[in-house]
Amino acid sequence: MSILKKSFKILVAIYLISSYKTLPFAYFLRFYNQVIKLLVIPKIRLKLGMKPKLGPTFKTEEEKKFGVFKPLLWKTYNSPFEVDMFFHKSNSTYFEELDIVRTYGMSTIFQKFLVEYSSHIGTFPYLAVSGVQCNFRKEIKPYEKYNVTSRVFCWDEKTLYFLSKFTLPGQKNRTACTSLAKYVFKDGRKTIKPIDVIKASGLFHPEIEKISAENYKLVSTFNDDGTTLDINLDLPAAVAI
Ligand SMILES: *[C@@H]1O[C@H](CO)[C@@H](O)[C@H](O)[C@H]1NC(C)=O
Ligand SMILES: *[C@@H]1O[C@H](CO)[C@@H](O)[C@H](O)[C@H]1NC(C)=O
Ligand SMILES: *[C@@H]1O[C@H](CO)[C@@H](O)[C@H](O)[C@H]1NC(C)=O
């Protein structure tokens, strides 16, 4: 009896740990963990005059030149609570997870702008998500590991497009889903142009605008033919794998 009880408890514990992603409040914890780590703590350090190192790091000059397009990797797996009645990762859970992944990605790339803005200007900027699209291609099975890679895709006068891609292990072409999110940077009612945010983040280079303009041509067809599914996120320009 007691052995049975004990094994049951252990089983429950294993189940709960393995599905930590979807435990109550886990979403908020995962979300605010990113915000605190990437924005709140650096801001406090800045206030204390500790000169925190802000923004993504680059290994080479070439990498730095196209730094605004740096891909950011998020490793995870499909926990049991995310599974639907067809035994694959439920479509709706992608959106929730993408919130966290993008918070990590956007706060890393634009960390310098987001942390320093209030010290320079006195008001706080914020990121408004004005739309998210998802393109599903392959299912993700329970406990299957996958990566979510994200990067800035392009921008126009007002909106910045952020691309995320779910990939399964194995060949490059095993894309489970791609998602394109639209961001508008706001300071109260005022809209801050993406290019000004890029400059304030120390990520401007004359060549990046040409790349953005090329990538921008693919935005309108994102949902139609799934071309963005095959984009190699390791390269700044939208080259198919
Ligand atoms: C999830 O999306 C895929 C691809 O669009 C679709 O085939 C599948 O039926 C969807 N699943 C559910 C549960 O809606
Ligand atoms: C995720 O990316 C890392 C680094 O590129 C790679 O080593 C790993 O195999 C990838 N995992 C999956 C599940 O694709
Ligand atoms: C990747 O998969 C898609 C559809 O499954 C296919 O059309 C495309 O040719 C594949 N690309 C490569 C490089 O294998």
PDB file of C-alpha atoms and ligand atoms in Angstrom:
ATOM      1  CA  MET A   1       0.000   0.000   0.000  1.00  0.00           C
ATOM      2  CA  SER A   2       2.626   2.509   1.042  1.00  0.00           C
ATOM      3  CA  ILE A   3       4.882   1.482  -1.832  1.00  0.00           C
ATOM      4  CA  LEU A   4       1.965   1.973  -4.179  1.00  0.00           C
ATOM      5  CA  LYS A   5       1.249   5.374  -2.692  1.00  0.00           C
ATOM      6  CA  LYS A   6       4.875   6.345  -2.947  1.00  0.00           C
ATOM      7  CA  SER A   7       5.173   5.277  -6.581  1.00  0.00           C
ATOM      8  CA  PHE A   8       1.989   7.136  -7.352  1.00  0.00           C
ATOM      9  CA  LYS A   9       3.396  10.277  -5.772  1.00  0.00           C
ATOM     10  CA  ILE A  10       6.599   9.888  -7.739  1.00  0.00           C
ATOM     11  CA  LEU A  11       4.630   9.393 -10.939  1.00  0.00           C
ATOM     12  CA  VAL A  12       2.617  12.510 -10.279  1.00  0.00           C
ATOM     13  CA  ALA A  13       5.790  14.429  -9.529  1.00  0.00           C
ATOM     14  CA  ILE A  14       7.427  13.244 -12.762  1.00  0.00           C
ATOM     15  CA  TYR A  15       4.316  14.168 -14.709  1.00  0.00           C
ATOM     16  CA  LEU A  16       4.142  17.620 -13.172  1.00  0.00           C
ATOM     17  CA  ILE A  17       7.828  18.315 -13.666  1.00  0.00           C
ATOM     18  CA  SER A  18       7.668  17.111 -17.271  1.00  0.00           C
ATOM     19  CA  SER A  19       4.772  19.425 -17.973  1.00  0.00           C
ATOM     20  CA  TYR A  20       6.182  22.415 -16.116  1.00  0.00           C
ATOM     21  CA  LYS A  21       5.549  24.599 -19.162  1.00  0.00           C
ATOM     22  CA  THR A  22       1.801  24.493 -18.620  1.00  0.00           C
ATOM     23  CA  LEU A  23       1.435  24.383 -14.855  1.00  0.00           C
ATOM     24  CA  PRO A  24      -0.735  27.207 -13.517  1.00  0.00           C
ATOM     25  CA  PHE A  25       1.231  30.473 -13.515  1.00  0.00           C
ATOM     26  CA  ALA A  26       4.083  28.868 -15.418  1.00  0.00           C
ATOM     27  CA  TYR A  27       3.220  31.079 -18.357  1.00  0.00           C
ATOM     28  CA  PHE A  28       3.519  34.221 -16.240  1.00  0.00           C
ATOM     29  CA  LEU A  29       6.688  32.982 -14.602  1.00  0.00           C
ATOM     30  CA  ARG A  30       8.301  32.129 -17.923  1.00  0.00           C
ATOM     31  CA  PHE A  31       7.201  35.439 -19.376  1.00  0.00           C
ATOM     32  CA  TYR A  32       8.278  37.642 -16.468  1.00  0.00           C
ATOM     33  CA  ASN A  33      11.462  35.694 -16.028  1.00  0.00           C
ATOM     34  CA  GLN A  34      12.513  37.059 -19.438  1.00  0.00           C
ATOM     35  CA  VAL A  35      11.320  40.579 -18.688  1.00  0.00           C
ATOM     36  CA  ILE A  36      13.085  40.694 -15.322  1.00  0.00           C
ATOM     37  CA  LYS A  37      16.313  39.173 -16.598  1.00  0.00           C
ATOM     38  CA  LEU A  38      16.549  41.218 -19.792  1.00  0.00           C
ATOM     39  CA  LEU A  39      14.939  44.530 -18.894  1.00  0.00           C
ATOM     40  CA  VAL A  40      14.331  45.095 -15.178  1.00  0.00           C
ATOM     41  CA  ILE A  41      17.702  44.031 -13.765  1.00  0.00           C
ATOM     42  CA  PRO A  42      19.757  45.833 -16.474  1.00  0.00           C
ATOM     43  CA  LYS A  43      17.678  48.954 -15.838  1.00  0.00           C
ATOM     44  CA  ILE A  44      18.409  48.819 -12.118  1.00  0.00           C
ATOM     45  CA  ARG A  45      22.093  48.298 -12.860  1.00  0.00           C
ATOM     46  CA  LEU A  46      22.054  51.299 -15.212  1.00  0.00           C
ATOM     47  CA  LYS A  47      20.404  53.452 -12.533  1.00  0.00           C
ATOM     48  CA  LEU A  48      23.066  52.403 -10.053  1.00  0.00           C
ATOM     49  CA  GLY A  49      25.738  53.501 -12.524  1.00  0.00           C
ATOM     50  CA  MET A  50      26.965  49.957 -13.086  1.00  0.00           C
ATOM     51  CA  LYS A  51      27.149  50.239 -16.897  1.00  0.00           C
ATOM     52  CA  PRO A  52      25.471  46.938 -17.831  1.00  0.00           C
ATOM     53  CA  LYS A  53      26.427  45.406 -21.171  1.00  0.00           C
ATOM     54  CA  LEU A  54      23.331  45.738 -23.312  1.00  0.00           C
ATOM     55  CA  GLY A  55      22.193  44.014 -26.481  1.00  0.00           C
ATOM     56  CA  PRO A  56      23.216  40.852 -28.303  1.00  0.00           C
ATOM     57  CA  THR A  57      26.866  39.863 -28.551  1.00  0.00           C
ATOM     58  CA  PHE A  58      28.684  39.259 -31.834  1.00  0.00           C
ATOM     59  CA  LYS A  59      31.697  37.130 -32.630  1.00  0.00           C
ATOM     60  CA  THR A  60      32.803  38.805 -35.867  1.00  0.00           C
ATOM     61  CA  GLU A  61      32.533  42.190 -37.597  1.00  0.00           C
ATOM     62  CA  GLU A  62      30.407  40.613 -40.336  1.00  0.00           C
ATOM     63  CA  GLU A  63      28.016  39.294 -37.700  1.00  0.00           C
ATOM     64  CA  LYS A  64      27.880  42.742 -36.119  1.00  0.00           C
ATOM     65  CA  LYS A  65      27.138  44.434 -39.433  1.00  0.00           C
ATOM     66  CA  PHE A  66      23.926  42.441 -39.798  1.00  0.00           C
ATOM     67  CA  GLY A  67      23.401  42.279 -36.052  1.00  0.00           C
ATOM     68  CA  VAL A  68      19.770  43.391 -36.213  1.00  0.00           C
ATOM     69  CA  PHE A  69      19.015  40.106 -38.019  1.00  0.00           C
ATOM     70  CA  LYS A  70      20.783  37.925 -35.463  1.00  0.00           C
ATOM     71  CA  PRO A  71      18.822  34.690 -34.987  1.00  0.00           C
ATOM     72  CA  LEU A  72      18.013  33.777 -31.387  1.00  0.00           C
ATOM     73  CA  LEU A  73      17.602  30.193 -30.351  1.00  0.00           C
ATOM     74  CA  TRP A  74      15.037  28.849 -27.867  1.00  0.00           C
ATOM     75  CA  LYS A  75      15.282  25.140 -27.069  1.00  0.00           C
ATOM     76  CA  THR A  76      12.320  23.284 -25.641  1.00  0.00           C
ATOM     77  CA  TYR A  77      10.108  20.193 -25.993  1.00  0.00           C
ATOM     78  CA  ASN A  78       6.447  19.318 -26.254  1.00  0.00           C
ATOM     79  CA  SER A  79       5.095  18.760 -22.737  1.00  0.00           C
ATOM     80  CA  PRO A  80       2.015  16.527 -22.175  1.00  0.00           C
ATOM     81  CA  PHE A  81      -0.362  19.392 -21.316  1.00  0.00           C
ATOM     82  CA  GLU A  82       0.232  20.949 -24.719  1.00  0.00           C
ATOM     83  CA  VAL A  83      -1.017  17.884 -26.538  1.00  0.00           C
ATOM     84  CA  ASP A  84      -4.480  17.845 -28.115  1.00  0.00           C
ATOM     85  CA  MET A  85      -6.840  14.962 -28.873  1.00  0.00           C
ATOM     86  CA  PHE A  86      -4.808  14.062 -31.974  1.00  0.00           C
ATOM     87  CA  PHE A  87      -1.715  13.512 -29.823  1.00  0.00           C
ATOM     88  CA  HIS A  88       0.311  16.380 -31.181  1.00  0.00           C
ATOM     89  CA  LYS A  89       1.178  19.847 -29.917  1.00  0.00           C
ATOM     90  CA  SER A  90      -2.052  21.764 -29.944  1.00  0.00           C
ATOM     91  CA  ASN A  91      -2.176  24.626 -32.421  1.00  0.00           C
ATOM     92  CA  SER A  92      -3.274  27.088 -29.762  1.00  0.00           C
ATOM     93  CA  THR A  93      -0.229  26.472 -27.569  1.00  0.00           C
ATOM     94  CA  TYR A  94       2.045  27.834 -30.295  1.00  0.00           C
ATOM     95  CA  PHE A  95       0.691  31.334 -29.736  1.00  0.00           C
ATOM     96  CA  GLU A  96       1.273  31.281 -26.000  1.00  0.00           C
ATOM     97  CA  GLU A  97       4.774  29.929 -26.405  1.00  0.00           C
ATOM     98  CA  LEU A  98       5.532  32.477 -29.124  1.00  0.00           C
ATOM     99  CA  ASP A  99       4.716  35.296 -26.688  1.00  0.00           C
ATOM    100  CA  ILE A 100       7.517  34.115 -24.451  1.00  0.00           C
ATOM    101  CA  VAL A 101       9.953  33.331 -27.252  1.00  0.00           C
ATOM    102  CA  ARG A 102       9.401  36.729 -28.856  1.00  0.00           C
ATOM    103  CA  THR A 103       9.723  38.547 -25.542  1.00  0.00           C
ATOM    104  CA  TYR A 104      13.101  36.892 -25.154  1.00  0.00           C
ATOM    105  CA  GLY A 105      14.067  37.685 -28.770  1.00  0.00           C
ATOM    106  CA  MET A 106      12.856  41.277 -28.969  1.00  0.00           C
ATOM    107  CA  SER A 107      14.191  42.173 -25.510  1.00  0.00           C
ATOM    108  CA  THR A 108      17.593  40.753 -26.414  1.00  0.00           C
ATOM    109  CA  ILE A 109      17.919  42.456 -29.797  1.00  0.00           C
ATOM    110  CA  PHE A 110      16.505  45.817 -28.706  1.00  0.00           C
ATOM    111  CA  GLN A 111      17.713  45.641 -25.101  1.00  0.00           C
ATOM    112  CA  LYS A 112      19.827  48.793 -25.376  1.00  0.00           C
ATOM    113  CA  PHE A 113      16.903  50.840 -26.655  1.00  0.00           C
ATOM    114  CA  LEU A 114      14.398  49.402 -24.192  1.00  0.00           C
ATOM    115  CA  VAL A 115      16.639  49.806 -21.156  1.00  0.00           C
ATOM    116  CA  GLU A 116      18.141  53.208 -21.981  1.00  0.00           C
ATOM    117  CA  TYR A 117      15.140  55.023 -23.460  1.00  0.00           C
ATOM    118  CA  SER A 118      13.551  55.990 -20.154  1.00  0.00           C
ATOM    119  CA  SER A 119      16.861  57.335 -18.818  1.00  0.00           C
ATOM    120  CA  HIS A 120      17.266  59.564 -21.889  1.00  0.00           C
ATOM    121  CA  ILE A 121      13.667  60.524 -22.574  1.00  0.00           C
ATOM    122  CA  GLY A 122      11.993  60.082 -19.197  1.00  0.00           C
ATOM    123  CA  THR A 123       9.051  58.022 -20.456  1.00  0.00           C
ATOM    124  CA  PHE A 124       8.759  54.276 -20.982  1.00  0.00           C
ATOM    125  CA  PRO A 125       8.473  52.777 -24.458  1.00  0.00           C
ATOM    126  CA  TYR A 126       6.442  49.650 -25.031  1.00  0.00           C
ATOM    127  CA  LEU A 127       5.940  47.063 -27.704  1.00  0.00           C
ATOM    128  CA  ALA A 128       2.461  46.690 -29.153  1.00  0.00           C
ATOM    129  CA  VAL A 129       1.797  43.451 -31.023  1.00  0.00           C
ATOM    130  CA  SER A 130      -0.519  44.406 -33.872  1.00  0.00           C
ATOM    131  CA  GLY A 131      -0.851  40.929 -35.373  1.00  0.00           C
ATOM    132  CA  VAL A 132       0.453  37.355 -35.330  1.00  0.00           C
ATOM    133  CA  GLN A 133       0.115  34.814 -38.132  1.00  0.00           C
ATOM    134  CA  CYS A 134       1.050  31.146 -37.964  1.00  0.00           C
ATOM    135  CA  ASN A 135       1.681  28.690 -40.742  1.00  0.00           C
ATOM    136  CA  PHE A 136       1.499  25.056 -39.580  1.00  0.00           C
ATOM    137  CA  ARG A 137       3.231  22.341 -41.548  1.00  0.00           C
ATOM    138  CA  LYS A 138       4.290  19.411 -39.379  1.00  0.00           C
ATOM    139  CA  GLU A 139       2.985  18.023 -36.119  1.00  0.00           C
ATOM    140  CA  ILE A 140       5.087  17.888 -32.960  1.00  0.00           C
ATOM    141  CA  LYS A 141       4.667  14.666 -30.995  1.00  0.00           C
ATOM    142  CA  PRO A 142       4.485  14.421 -27.179  1.00  0.00           C
ATOM    143  CA  TYR A 143       7.889  14.906 -25.527  1.00  0.00           C
ATOM    144  CA  GLU A 144       9.478  15.627 -28.897  1.00  0.00           C
ATOM    145  CA  LYS A 145      12.267  18.206 -28.690  1.00  0.00           C
ATOM    146  CA  TYR A 146      12.200  21.224 -30.916  1.00  0.00           C
ATOM    147  CA  ASN A 147      13.873  24.590 -31.405  1.00  0.00           C
ATOM    148  CA  VAL A 148      12.253  27.925 -31.958  1.00  0.00           C
ATOM    149  CA  THR A 149      14.549  30.294 -33.851  1.00  0.00           C
ATOM    150  CA  SER A 150      13.499  33.916 -34.225  1.00  0.00           C
ATOM    151  CA  ARG A 151      14.852  37.035 -35.793  1.00  0.00           C
ATOM    152  CA  VAL A 152      13.910  40.429 -37.141  1.00  0.00           C
ATOM    153  CA  PHE A 153      12.674  39.907 -40.691  1.00  0.00           C
ATOM    154  CA  CYS A 154      12.018  43.423 -42.011  1.00  0.00           C
ATOM    155  CA  TRP A 155      10.374  46.727 -41.196  1.00  0.00           C
ATOM    156  CA  ASP A 156       8.646  49.668 -42.781  1.00  0.00           C
ATOM    157  CA  GLU A 157       7.930  53.191 -41.559  1.00  0.00           C
ATOM    158  CA  LYS A 158       5.766  51.991 -38.713  1.00  0.00           C
ATOM    159  CA  THR A 159       5.884  48.234 -38.246  1.00  0.00           C
ATOM    160  CA  LEU A 160       8.622  45.741 -37.487  1.00  0.00           C
ATOM    161  CA  TYR A 161       8.141  42.108 -38.603  1.00  0.00           C
ATOM    162  CA  PHE A 162       9.555  39.372 -36.407  1.00  0.00           C
ATOM    163  CA  LEU A 163       9.819  35.847 -37.790  1.00  0.00           C
ATOM    164  CA  SER A 164       9.887  32.688 -35.651  1.00  0.00           C
ATOM    165  CA  LYS A 165      10.354  29.148 -36.822  1.00  0.00           C
ATOM    166  CA  PHE A 166       9.736  25.842 -35.009  1.00  0.00           C
ATOM    167  CA  THR A 167      12.124  23.142 -36.173  1.00  0.00           C
ATOM    168  CA  LEU A 168      12.380  19.470 -35.319  1.00  0.00           C
ATOM    169  CA  PRO A 169      15.695  17.633 -35.026  1.00  0.00           C
ATOM    170  CA  GLY A 170      17.189  16.193 -38.164  1.00  0.00           C
ATOM    171  CA  GLN A 171      17.471  17.721 -41.586  1.00  0.00           C
ATOM    172  CA  LYS A 172      17.179  21.463 -42.060  1.00  0.00           C
ATOM    173  CA  ASN A 173      13.827  21.148 -43.747  1.00  0.00           C
ATOM    174  CA  ARG A 174      11.889  19.814 -40.793  1.00  0.00           C
ATOM    175  CA  THR A 175       9.948  22.991 -40.102  1.00  0.00           C
ATOM    176  CA  ALA A 176       6.857  22.421 -37.958  1.00  0.00           C
ATOM    177  CA  CYS A 177       5.570  25.981 -38.015  1.00  0.00           C
ATOM    178  CA  THR A 178       6.562  29.532 -38.872  1.00  0.00           C
ATOM    179  CA  SER A 179       5.069  32.635 -37.409  1.00  0.00           C
ATOM    180  CA  LEU A 180       5.243  36.267 -38.352  1.00  0.00           C
ATOM    181  CA  ALA A 181       4.459  38.902 -35.725  1.00  0.00           C
ATOM    182  CA  LYS A 182       3.972  42.609 -36.295  1.00  0.00           C
ATOM    183  CA  TYR A 183       5.297  45.072 -33.715  1.00  0.00           C
ATOM    184  CA  VAL A 184       4.764  48.775 -33.263  1.00  0.00           C
ATOM    185  CA  PHE A 185       6.998  50.650 -30.825  1.00  0.00           C
ATOM    186  CA  LYS A 186       5.039  53.127 -28.772  1.00  0.00           C
ATOM    187  CA  ASP A 187       5.752  55.911 -26.346  1.00  0.00           C
ATOM    188  CA  GLY A 188       2.323  56.819 -25.088  1.00  0.00           C
ATOM    189  CA  ARG A 189       0.393  57.653 -28.238  1.00  0.00           C
ATOM    190  CA  LYS A 190       3.513  58.411 -30.215  1.00  0.00           C
ATOM    191  CA  THR A 191       4.839  55.752 -32.585  1.00  0.00           C
ATOM    192  CA  ILE A 192       8.594  55.333 -32.698  1.00  0.00           C
ATOM    193  CA  LYS A 193       9.902  54.324 -36.131  1.00  0.00           C
ATOM    194  CA  PRO A 194      11.567  50.910 -36.263  1.00  0.00           C
ATOM    195  CA  ILE A 195      14.669  52.410 -37.871  1.00  0.00           C
ATOM    196  CA  ASP A 196      15.057  54.796 -34.916  1.00  0.00           C
ATOM    197  CA  VAL A 197      14.771  51.872 -32.535  1.00  0.00           C
ATOM    198  CA  ILE A 198      17.449  50.025 -34.518  1.00  0.00           C
ATOM    199  CA  LYS A 199      19.731  53.073 -34.360  1.00  0.00           C
ATOM    200  CA  ALA A 200      19.146  53.513 -30.627  1.00  0.00           C
ATOM    201  CA  SER A 201      20.011  49.848 -30.165  1.00  0.00           C
ATOM    202  CA  GLY A 202      23.371  50.389 -31.843  1.00  0.00           C
ATOM    203  CA  LEU A 203      22.423  48.056 -34.694  1.00  0.00           C
ATOM    204  CA  PHE A 204      22.337  50.381 -37.672  1.00  0.00           C
ATOM    205  CA  HIS A 205      24.413  49.728 -40.784  1.00  0.00           C
ATOM    206  CA  PRO A 206      23.711  51.209 -44.271  1.00  0.00           C
ATOM    207  CA  GLU A 207      23.296  47.730 -45.806  1.00  0.00           C
ATOM    208  CA  ILE A 208      20.518  46.516 -43.550  1.00  0.00           C
ATOM    209  CA  GLU A 209      17.798  48.625 -45.136  1.00  0.00           C
ATOM    210  CA  LYS A 210      18.284  46.998 -48.544  1.00  0.00           C
ATOM    211  CA  ILE A 211      17.940  43.557 -46.972  1.00  0.00           C
ATOM    212  CA  SER A 212      14.833  44.589 -45.089  1.00  0.00           C
ATOM    213  CA  ALA A 213      13.284  45.920 -48.313  1.00  0.00           C
ATOM    214  CA  GLU A 214      13.934  42.578 -50.072  1.00  0.00           C
ATOM    215  CA  ASN A 215      12.479  40.568 -47.203  1.00  0.00           C
ATOM    216  CA  TYR A 216       9.501  42.878 -47.056  1.00  0.00           C
ATOM    217  CA  LYS A 217       8.366  41.655 -50.471  1.00  0.00           C
ATOM    218  CA  LEU A 218       7.651  38.237 -48.935  1.00  0.00           C
ATOM    219  CA  VAL A 219       5.422  39.518 -46.164  1.00  0.00           C
ATOM    220  CA  SER A 220       2.284  39.878 -48.272  1.00  0.00           C
ATOM    221  CA  THR A 221       2.460  36.237 -49.413  1.00  0.00           C
ATOM    222  CA  PHE A 222       3.345  34.785 -46.025  1.00  0.00           C
ATOM    223  CA  ASN A 223       0.061  32.991 -45.573  1.00  0.00           C
ATOM    224  CA  ASP A 224      -0.573  32.005 -49.183  1.00  0.00           C
ATOM    225  CA  ASP A 225       2.231  29.729 -50.251  1.00  0.00           C
ATOM    226  CA  GLY A 226       4.266  29.154 -47.129  1.00  0.00           C
ATOM    227  CA  THR A 227       7.506  30.335 -48.811  1.00  0.00           C
ATOM    228  CA  THR A 228       8.701  31.765 -45.529  1.00  0.00           C
ATOM    229  CA  LEU A 229       8.644  28.214 -44.165  1.00  0.00           C
ATOM    230  CA  ASP A 230      11.834  27.419 -46.030  1.00  0.00           C
ATOM    231  CA  ILE A 231      13.782  30.541 -45.171  1.00  0.00           C
ATOM    232  CA  ASN A 232      17.207  30.010 -43.681  1.00  0.00           C
ATOM    233  CA  LEU A 233      17.104  32.085 -40.516  1.00  0.00           C
ATOM    234  CA  ASP A 234      20.876  32.020 -40.144  1.00  0.00           C
ATOM    235  CA  LEU A 235      21.190  34.471 -43.040  1.00  0.00           C
ATOM    236  CA  PRO A 236      19.929  38.080 -42.907  1.00  0.00           C
ATOM    237  CA  ALA A 237      18.376  37.979 -46.383  1.00  0.00           C
ATOM    238  CA  ALA A 238      15.466  35.637 -47.057  1.00  0.00           C
ATOM    239  CA  VAL A 239      17.284  32.790 -48.783  1.00  0.00           C
ATOM    240  CA  ALA A 240      15.496  29.457 -49.023  1.00  0.00           C
ATOM    241  CA  ILE A 241      17.133  26.440 -47.421  1.00  0.00           C
TER     242      ILE A 241
HETATM  243  C1  LIG B   1      -3.703  22.475 -36.600  1.00  0.00           C
HETATM  244  O1  LIG B   1      -3.238  23.011 -37.827  1.00  0.00           O
HETATM  245  C2  LIG B   1      -3.055  22.057 -38.847  1.00  0.00           C
HETATM  246  C3  LIG B   1      -2.468  22.756 -40.041  1.00  0.00           C
HETATM  247  O2  LIG B   1      -3.150  23.920 -40.356  1.00  0.00           O
HETATM  248  C4  LIG B   1      -4.392  21.395 -39.189  1.00  0.00           C
HETATM  249  O3  LIG B   1      -4.189  20.422 -40.197  1.00  0.00           O
HETATM  250  C5  LIG B   1      -4.923  20.741 -37.931  1.00  0.00           C
HETATM  251  O4  LIG B   1      -6.195  20.208 -38.187  1.00  0.00           O
HETATM  252  C6  LIG B   1      -5.026  21.769 -36.809  1.00  0.00           C
HETATM  253  N1  LIG B   1      -5.418  21.088 -35.598  1.00  0.00           N
HETATM  254  C7  LIG B   1      -6.460  21.455 -34.894  1.00  0.00           C
HETATM  255  C8  LIG B   1      -6.747  20.645 -33.689  1.00  0.00           C
HETATM  256  O5  LIG B   1      -7.149  22.416 -35.218  1.00  0.00           O
HETATM  257  C1  LIG B   2      18.546  22.956 -31.675  1.00  0.00           C
HETATM  258  O1  LIG B   2      19.649  23.732 -32.086  1.00  0.00           O
HETATM  259  C2  LIG B   2      20.893  23.272 -31.587  1.00  0.00           C
HETATM  260  C3  LIG B   2      21.969  24.269 -31.983  1.00  0.00           C
HETATM  261  O2  LIG B   2      21.907  24.573 -33.354  1.00  0.00           O
HETATM  262  C4  LIG B   2      21.165  21.889 -32.126  1.00  0.00           C
HETATM  263  O3  LIG B   2      22.379  21.409 -31.633  1.00  0.00           O
HETATM  264  C5  LIG B   2      20.035  20.977 -31.691  1.00  0.00           C
HETATM  265  O4  LIG B   2      20.208  19.704 -32.251  1.00  0.00           O
HETATM  266  C6  LIG B   2      18.705  21.533 -32.131  1.00  0.00           C
HETATM  267  N1  LIG B   2      17.642  20.739 -31.552  1.00  0.00           N
HETATM  268  C7  LIG B   2      16.603  20.368 -32.252  1.00  0.00           C
HETATM  269  C8  LIG B   2      15.568  19.646 -31.482  1.00  0.00           C
HETATM  270  O5  LIG B   2      16.490  20.582 -33.447  1.00  0.00           O
HETATM  271  C1  LIG B   3      11.109  21.166 -48.004  1.00  0.00           C
HETATM  272  O1  LIG B   3       9.776  20.630 -47.880  1.00  0.00           O
HETATM  273  C2  LIG B   3       8.856  21.187 -48.794  1.00  0.00           C
HETATM  274  C3  LIG B   3       7.467  20.627 -48.520  1.00  0.00           C
HETATM  275  O2  LIG B   3       7.477  19.543 -47.648  1.00  0.00           O
HETATM  276  C4  LIG B   3       9.290  20.919 -50.222  1.00  0.00           C
HETATM  277  O3  LIG B   3       8.397  21.512 -51.137  1.00  0.00           O
HETATM  278  C5  LIG B   3      10.701  21.503 -50.438  1.00  0.00           C
HETATM  279  O4  LIG B   3      11.157  21.175 -51.740  1.00  0.00           O
HETATM  280  C6  LIG B   3      11.653  20.940 -49.412  1.00  0.00           C
HETATM  281  N1  LIG B   3      12.953  21.581 -49.563  1.00  0.00           N
HETATM  282  C7  LIG B   3      14.095  20.885 -49.567  1.00  0.00           C
HETATM  283  C8  LIG B   3      15.350  21.696 -49.752  1.00  0.00           C
HETATM  284  O5  LIG B   3      14.131  19.687 -49.414  1.00  0.00           O
END
